[in-house]
XYZ file of C-alpha atoms in Angstrom:
211
model
C 3.910 -5.679 -15.973
C 4.514 -2.217 -17.321
C 1.437 -0.317 -16.156
C 0.466 3.114 -17.443
C -1.597 5.034 -14.888
C -3.549 7.888 -16.451
C -4.247 10.442 -13.734
C -1.514 9.289 -11.380
C -0.754 12.479 -9.483
C -3.447 12.148 -6.813
C -6.359 10.150 -5.460
C -7.025 6.676 -6.798
C -4.414 7.039 -9.535
C -1.677 7.868 -7.041
C -2.650 4.882 -4.896
C -2.668 2.588 -7.936
C 0.853 3.728 -8.821
C 2.075 3.267 -5.256
C 0.518 -0.174 -4.808
C 1.561 -1.413 -8.248
C 5.170 -0.512 -7.477
C 4.935 -2.304 -4.139
C 3.639 -5.387 -5.971
C 6.649 -5.441 -8.275
C 5.215 -3.788 -11.372
C 6.879 -1.050 -13.384
C 4.746 2.090 -13.485
C 4.419 4.961 -15.925
C 2.695 7.798 -14.112
C 0.863 10.170 -16.455
C -0.561 13.480 -15.245
C -0.463 17.167 -16.051
C 2.072 17.687 -13.273
C 3.524 14.213 -12.937
C 6.925 15.491 -11.855
C 5.349 17.029 -8.763
C 4.270 13.600 -7.488
C 5.577 12.812 -4.041
C 6.530 9.308 -5.108
C 9.906 7.999 -6.190
C 11.001 4.515 -7.179
C 13.528 2.943 -9.581
C 10.633 1.366 -11.510
C 8.626 4.590 -11.736
C 8.680 6.792 -14.835
C 6.842 10.107 -14.796
C 5.179 11.588 -17.872
C 3.765 15.091 -17.707
C 1.173 15.633 -20.399
C -2.413 16.256 -21.401
C -4.811 13.314 -21.791
C -6.431 15.198 -24.683
C -3.194 15.488 -26.687
C -2.553 12.315 -28.656
C 1.217 12.618 -28.866
C 1.486 13.054 -25.084
C -0.508 9.894 -24.458
C 1.287 7.895 -27.154
C 4.677 8.730 -25.674
C 3.650 7.236 -22.328
C 1.674 4.301 -23.738
C 4.243 2.814 -26.119
C 5.542 -0.431 -24.607
C 2.993 -0.635 -21.784
C 1.229 -3.910 -20.945
C -1.853 -2.419 -19.292
C -3.535 0.911 -18.651
C -5.354 2.145 -15.564
C -7.433 5.193 -16.468
C -8.477 7.448 -13.586
C -9.714 10.781 -14.889
C -11.123 13.609 -12.810
C -12.308 17.198 -13.034
C -12.249 20.071 -10.574
C -15.364 20.770 -8.518
C -15.785 24.132 -10.216
C -16.086 22.365 -13.577
C -19.054 20.246 -12.490
C -21.497 22.942 -13.589
C -19.953 23.440 -17.036
C -20.214 21.217 -20.119
C -18.036 18.142 -19.536
C -16.304 16.241 -22.334
C -12.998 15.241 -20.747
C -13.933 11.643 -19.972
C -15.239 10.745 -23.427
C -12.690 12.729 -25.445
C -9.700 11.382 -23.516
C -11.087 7.866 -23.794
C -11.522 8.135 -27.566
C -7.866 9.115 -27.868
C -6.687 6.384 -25.499
C -8.710 3.595 -27.127
C -7.467 4.453 -30.609
C -3.862 4.470 -29.418
C -4.238 1.206 -27.492
C -5.642 -0.460 -30.592
C -2.844 0.914 -32.760
C -0.071 -0.039 -30.336
C -1.472 -3.451 -29.390
C -2.107 -2.737 -25.697
C -5.188 -4.765 -24.756
C -5.742 -4.493 -20.986
C -7.673 -1.502 -19.643
C -9.011 -0.846 -16.153
C -11.073 2.355 -16.100
C -12.572 4.073 -13.071
C -15.913 5.837 -13.534
C -18.319 5.819 -10.599
C -21.578 4.600 -9.112
C -24.302 6.314 -11.114
C -22.585 6.024 -14.498
C -24.110 3.966 -17.288
C -26.675 1.385 -16.294
C -25.773 1.717 -12.603
C -27.835 4.937 -12.542
C -30.965 2.826 -12.044
C -29.601 1.761 -8.646
C -29.598 5.320 -7.298
C -32.127 5.646 -4.499
C -35.159 7.901 -4.993
C -33.756 10.513 -2.611
C -30.346 10.413 -4.295
C -31.390 10.972 -7.884
C -32.319 14.649 -7.903
C -29.328 16.010 -5.937
C -27.021 13.641 -7.810
C -28.266 14.900 -11.172
C -28.094 18.542 -10.094
C -24.485 18.331 -8.933
C -22.915 15.501 -10.924
C -25.237 15.188 -13.929
C -22.953 16.741 -16.546
C -19.915 14.795 -15.415
C -21.768 11.504 -15.186
C -23.417 11.927 -18.566
C -19.906 12.109 -19.980
C -18.745 9.182 -17.838
C -21.611 7.228 -19.358
C -20.317 8.138 -22.823
C -16.865 7.057 -21.661
C -18.224 3.679 -20.583
C -20.068 3.208 -23.881
C -16.848 3.779 -25.813
C -14.947 1.281 -23.681
C -17.673 -1.366 -23.907
C -17.766 -1.039 -27.702
C -13.996 -1.563 -27.952
C -12.209 -4.858 -28.539
C -10.076 -4.476 -25.414
C -9.933 -6.625 -22.288
C -11.600 -3.959 -20.201
C -12.907 -3.655 -16.672
C -14.935 -0.638 -15.580
C -14.682 0.009 -11.840
C -17.522 2.035 -10.320
C -16.672 3.195 -6.793
C -19.186 4.640 -4.386
C -18.532 7.724 -2.251
C -14.773 8.242 -2.100
C -12.962 8.549 1.214
C -9.339 8.924 2.207
C -7.692 6.416 4.487
C -5.685 3.229 4.439
C -6.825 -0.077 2.988
C -9.490 -1.705 5.139
C -9.580 -5.092 3.458
C -13.375 -4.808 3.639
C -14.179 -3.591 0.145
C -17.103 -5.390 -1.457
C -17.213 -5.921 -5.193
C -20.822 -6.015 -6.387
C -20.909 -7.697 -9.782
C -24.611 -8.178 -10.414
C -27.187 -5.395 -10.915
C -29.432 -6.810 -8.195
C -26.622 -6.160 -5.680
C -25.731 -2.651 -6.807
C -25.996 0.070 -4.169
C -24.092 3.098 -3.023
C -21.739 3.247 -0.067
C -18.431 4.662 1.030
C -15.085 3.253 -0.024
C -11.503 4.390 0.407
C -9.366 5.278 -2.557
C -6.765 2.835 -1.261
C -9.266 -0.034 -1.193
C -10.224 0.694 -4.801
C -6.607 0.882 -5.936
C -5.806 -2.381 -4.154
C -8.543 -4.232 -6.044
C -7.592 -2.691 -9.385
C -3.969 -3.784 -9.068
C -4.934 -7.201 -7.687
C -7.105 -8.013 -10.693
C -5.095 -6.313 -13.416
C -3.464 -9.556 -14.540
C -6.361 -11.980 -14.123
C -9.586 -12.442 -16.047
C -12.019 -12.315 -13.121
C -13.626 -9.008 -14.081
C -12.918 -8.833 -17.810
C -15.884 -7.169 -19.553
C -17.571 -6.447 -16.220
C -18.664 -3.182 -14.567
C -18.630 -3.872 -10.826
C -19.616 -1.448 -8.092
C -17.055 -1.258 -5.295
C -18.044 -0.103 -1.799
C -17.022 -0.846 1.770
C -20.560 -1.114 3.126
């Protein structure tokens, strides 16, 4: 597959790009500073651009088979109005529809959308104080994706950690199972790439945690 990774320069996006290449896929790595990525491969193309500029996204998307969307903001932006997730998603969805790219795996987080009800009573207030603005926009992002005609999966990781793949990630599909927990970025990326070509989690919003 030709996989476009939006937000490929670090974190989960970087791991998705690395693992997808190792699995034999061709990768288009999109980020503001994509050419600074410490990753090189004959099947890797780097696209520096802005997820909020349509022509930048279209240039990277044309000819792709699937998109992995991993957007993030800086910690200092958590206490400002946040629109990145929803605005970038509106642009991406319109372009995917126009160009005929149907497979989307998007990463939001535990606490977005209807998973917010699974936050524990002692988590809710500090979560809202720190992450409320960002997660309100992630919820808008999810709503846009769910309303689309794409073959989407929304991945909602718990508390992100660095580290290698543990092989112990748990995918919680049903609301009764949903809970928070830690999970490595590599574990998340492994599951995203593993299920990019199958239909197991199409139109699902699983939580992913290690324990």
